[in-house]
CSV table of C-alpha atoms in Angstrom, one decimal:
chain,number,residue,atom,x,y,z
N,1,UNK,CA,0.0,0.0,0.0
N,2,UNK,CA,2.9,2.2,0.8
N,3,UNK,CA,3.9,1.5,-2.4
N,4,UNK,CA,1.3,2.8,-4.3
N,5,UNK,CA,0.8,6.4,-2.4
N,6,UNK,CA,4.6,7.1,-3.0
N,7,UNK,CA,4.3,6.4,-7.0
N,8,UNK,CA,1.0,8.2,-7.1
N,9,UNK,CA,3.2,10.9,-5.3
N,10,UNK,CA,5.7,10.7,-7.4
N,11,UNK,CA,3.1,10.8,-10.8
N,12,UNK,CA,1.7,14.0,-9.0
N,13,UNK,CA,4.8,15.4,-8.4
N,14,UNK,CA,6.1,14.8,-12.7
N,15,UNK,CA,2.4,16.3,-13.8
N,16,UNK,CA,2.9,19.6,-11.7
N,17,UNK,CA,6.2,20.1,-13.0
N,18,UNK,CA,4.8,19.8,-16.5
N,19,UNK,CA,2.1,21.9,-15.9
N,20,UNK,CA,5.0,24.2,-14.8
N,21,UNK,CA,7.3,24.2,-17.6
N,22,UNK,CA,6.9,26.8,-20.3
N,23,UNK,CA,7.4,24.8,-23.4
N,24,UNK,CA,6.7,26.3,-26.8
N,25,UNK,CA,7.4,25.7,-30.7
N,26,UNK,CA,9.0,28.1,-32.8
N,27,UNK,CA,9.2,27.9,-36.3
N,28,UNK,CA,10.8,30.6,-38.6
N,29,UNK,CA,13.6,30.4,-41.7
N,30,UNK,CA,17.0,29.9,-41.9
N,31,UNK,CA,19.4,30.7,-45.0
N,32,UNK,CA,21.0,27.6,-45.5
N,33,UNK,CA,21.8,24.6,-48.3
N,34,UNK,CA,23.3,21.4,-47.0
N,35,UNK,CA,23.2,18.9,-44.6
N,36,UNK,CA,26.7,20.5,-43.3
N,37,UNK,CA,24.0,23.7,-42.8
N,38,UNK,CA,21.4,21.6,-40.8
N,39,UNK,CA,24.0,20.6,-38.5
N,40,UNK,CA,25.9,24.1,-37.7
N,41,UNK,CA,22.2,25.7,-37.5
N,42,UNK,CA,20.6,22.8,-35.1
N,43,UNK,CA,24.3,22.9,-32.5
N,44,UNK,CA,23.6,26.6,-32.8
N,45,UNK,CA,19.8,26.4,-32.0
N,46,UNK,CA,20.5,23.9,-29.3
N,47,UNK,CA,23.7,25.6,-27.4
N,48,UNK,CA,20.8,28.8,-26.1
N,49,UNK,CA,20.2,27.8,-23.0
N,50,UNK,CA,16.2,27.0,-22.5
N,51,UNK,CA,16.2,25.1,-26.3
N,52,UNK,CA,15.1,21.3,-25.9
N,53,UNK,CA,14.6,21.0,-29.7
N,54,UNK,CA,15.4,22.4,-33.1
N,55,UNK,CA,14.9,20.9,-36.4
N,56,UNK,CA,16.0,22.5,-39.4
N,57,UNK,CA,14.8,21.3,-43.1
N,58,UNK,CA,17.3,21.9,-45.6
N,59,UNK,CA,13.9,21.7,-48.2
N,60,UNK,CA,11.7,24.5,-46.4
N,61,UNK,CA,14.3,26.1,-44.8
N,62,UNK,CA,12.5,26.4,-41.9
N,63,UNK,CA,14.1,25.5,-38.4
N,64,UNK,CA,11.0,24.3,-35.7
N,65,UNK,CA,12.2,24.7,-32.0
N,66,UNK,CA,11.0,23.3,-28.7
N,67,UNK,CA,12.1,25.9,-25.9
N,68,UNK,CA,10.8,27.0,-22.4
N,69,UNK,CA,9.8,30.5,-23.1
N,70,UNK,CA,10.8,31.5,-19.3
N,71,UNK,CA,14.8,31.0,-20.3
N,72,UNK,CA,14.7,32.2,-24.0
N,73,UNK,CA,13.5,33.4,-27.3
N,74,UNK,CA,13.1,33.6,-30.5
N,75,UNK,CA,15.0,36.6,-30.7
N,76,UNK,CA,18.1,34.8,-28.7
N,77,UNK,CA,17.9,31.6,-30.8
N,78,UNK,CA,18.0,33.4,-33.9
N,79,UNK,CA,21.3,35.6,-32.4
N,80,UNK,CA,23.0,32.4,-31.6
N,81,UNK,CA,22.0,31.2,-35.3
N,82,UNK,CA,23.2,34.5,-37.0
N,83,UNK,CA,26.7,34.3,-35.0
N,84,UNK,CA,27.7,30.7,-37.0
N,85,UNK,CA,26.4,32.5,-40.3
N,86,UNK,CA,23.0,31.9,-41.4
N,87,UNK,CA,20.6,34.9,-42.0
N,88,UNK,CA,17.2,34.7,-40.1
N,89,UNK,CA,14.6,37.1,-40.0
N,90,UNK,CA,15.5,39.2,-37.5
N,91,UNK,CA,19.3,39.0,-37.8
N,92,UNK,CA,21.9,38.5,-40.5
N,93,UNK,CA,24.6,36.9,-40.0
N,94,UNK,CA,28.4,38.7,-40.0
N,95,UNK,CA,30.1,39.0,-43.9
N,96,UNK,CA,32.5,37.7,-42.3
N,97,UNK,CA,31.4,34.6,-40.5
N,98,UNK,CA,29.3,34.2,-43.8
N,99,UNK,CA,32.4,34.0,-46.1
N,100,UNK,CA,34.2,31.7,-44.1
N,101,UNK,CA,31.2,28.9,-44.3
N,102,UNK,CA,32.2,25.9,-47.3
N,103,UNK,CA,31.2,26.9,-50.7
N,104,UNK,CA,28.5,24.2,-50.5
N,105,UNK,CA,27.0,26.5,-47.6
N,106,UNK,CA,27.0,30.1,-49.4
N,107,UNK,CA,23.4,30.8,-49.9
N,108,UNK,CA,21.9,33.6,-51.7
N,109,UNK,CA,22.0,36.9,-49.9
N,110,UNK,CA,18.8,38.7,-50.1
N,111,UNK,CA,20.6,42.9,-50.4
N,112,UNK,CA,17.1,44.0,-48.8
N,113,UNK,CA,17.3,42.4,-45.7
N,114,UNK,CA,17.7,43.9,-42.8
N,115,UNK,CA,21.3,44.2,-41.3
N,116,UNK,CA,21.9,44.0,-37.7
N,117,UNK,CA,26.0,44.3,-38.2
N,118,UNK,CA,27.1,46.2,-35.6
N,119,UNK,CA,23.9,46.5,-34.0
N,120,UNK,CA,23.7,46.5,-30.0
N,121,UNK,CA,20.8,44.5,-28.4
C-alpha cells in the first residue's frame, strides 16, 4: 500500500512540474543549403540555453524549435544562429562569419534584408 501512495506521489509530483514548464514551438527560416547547414544551425539552435529541440529542413528552410519561453527566445535563438552565419529574420549573419562557411554553404543573400551588423541588443 505504501507503495502505491509514494508512486501516485511521485506521478503528482512529474504532472505539476509539466504543468509548470513553459514549453513552446518556434518555427521561422533559416538561410541555408546542406546537410553541413542543418547541422551548424541545429548545434547553434541547441547551445541557447532554454532550447530542448530544433529541427532544421534543408527543403523548407525552416528551423522548428521546442524551448521554455521562461529561459529564452526567438529573438536569442536566432542571435545564436546568426553568430555561425545563417541569416534569419530578425538577424543577419556577419560577412565575415558568412564568407568563411564551405562553398557548398554560401546561400543567396537577399541585399534588402535587414542588417543588424554592428547593432547593440
Amino acid at each position: 500500500m505504501k507503495t502505491k501512495v509514494f508512486m501516485l506521489a511521485i506521478l503528482m509530483m512529474m504532472g505539476a512540474g509539466s504543468l509548470l514548464a513553459q514549453d513552446k514551438t518556434e518555427k521561422f527560416e533559416v538561410k541555408g543549403n546542406c546537410s553541413m547547414c542543418e547541422n551548424r544551425i541545429e548545434k547553434a539552435a541547441l547551445s541557447v540555453d532554454g532550447v530542448s529541440e530544433a529541427v532544421w529542413d534543408v527543403k523548407t528552410k525552416m528551423i522548428e524549435l521546442v524551448l521554455d519561453n521562461s529561459k529564452t527566445d526567438a529573438h536569442k535563438v536566432q542571435m545564436a544562429i546568426a553568430a555561425v552565419g545563417h541569416d534569419t529574420p530578425m538577424h543577419k549573419a556577419n560577412s565575415e562569419v558568412y564568407d568563411a562557411l564551405p562553398s557548398c554553404c554560401l546561400y543567396d543573400r537577399e541585399s534588402n534584408e535587414m542588417n543588424h551588423e554592428g547593432h547593440q541588443h
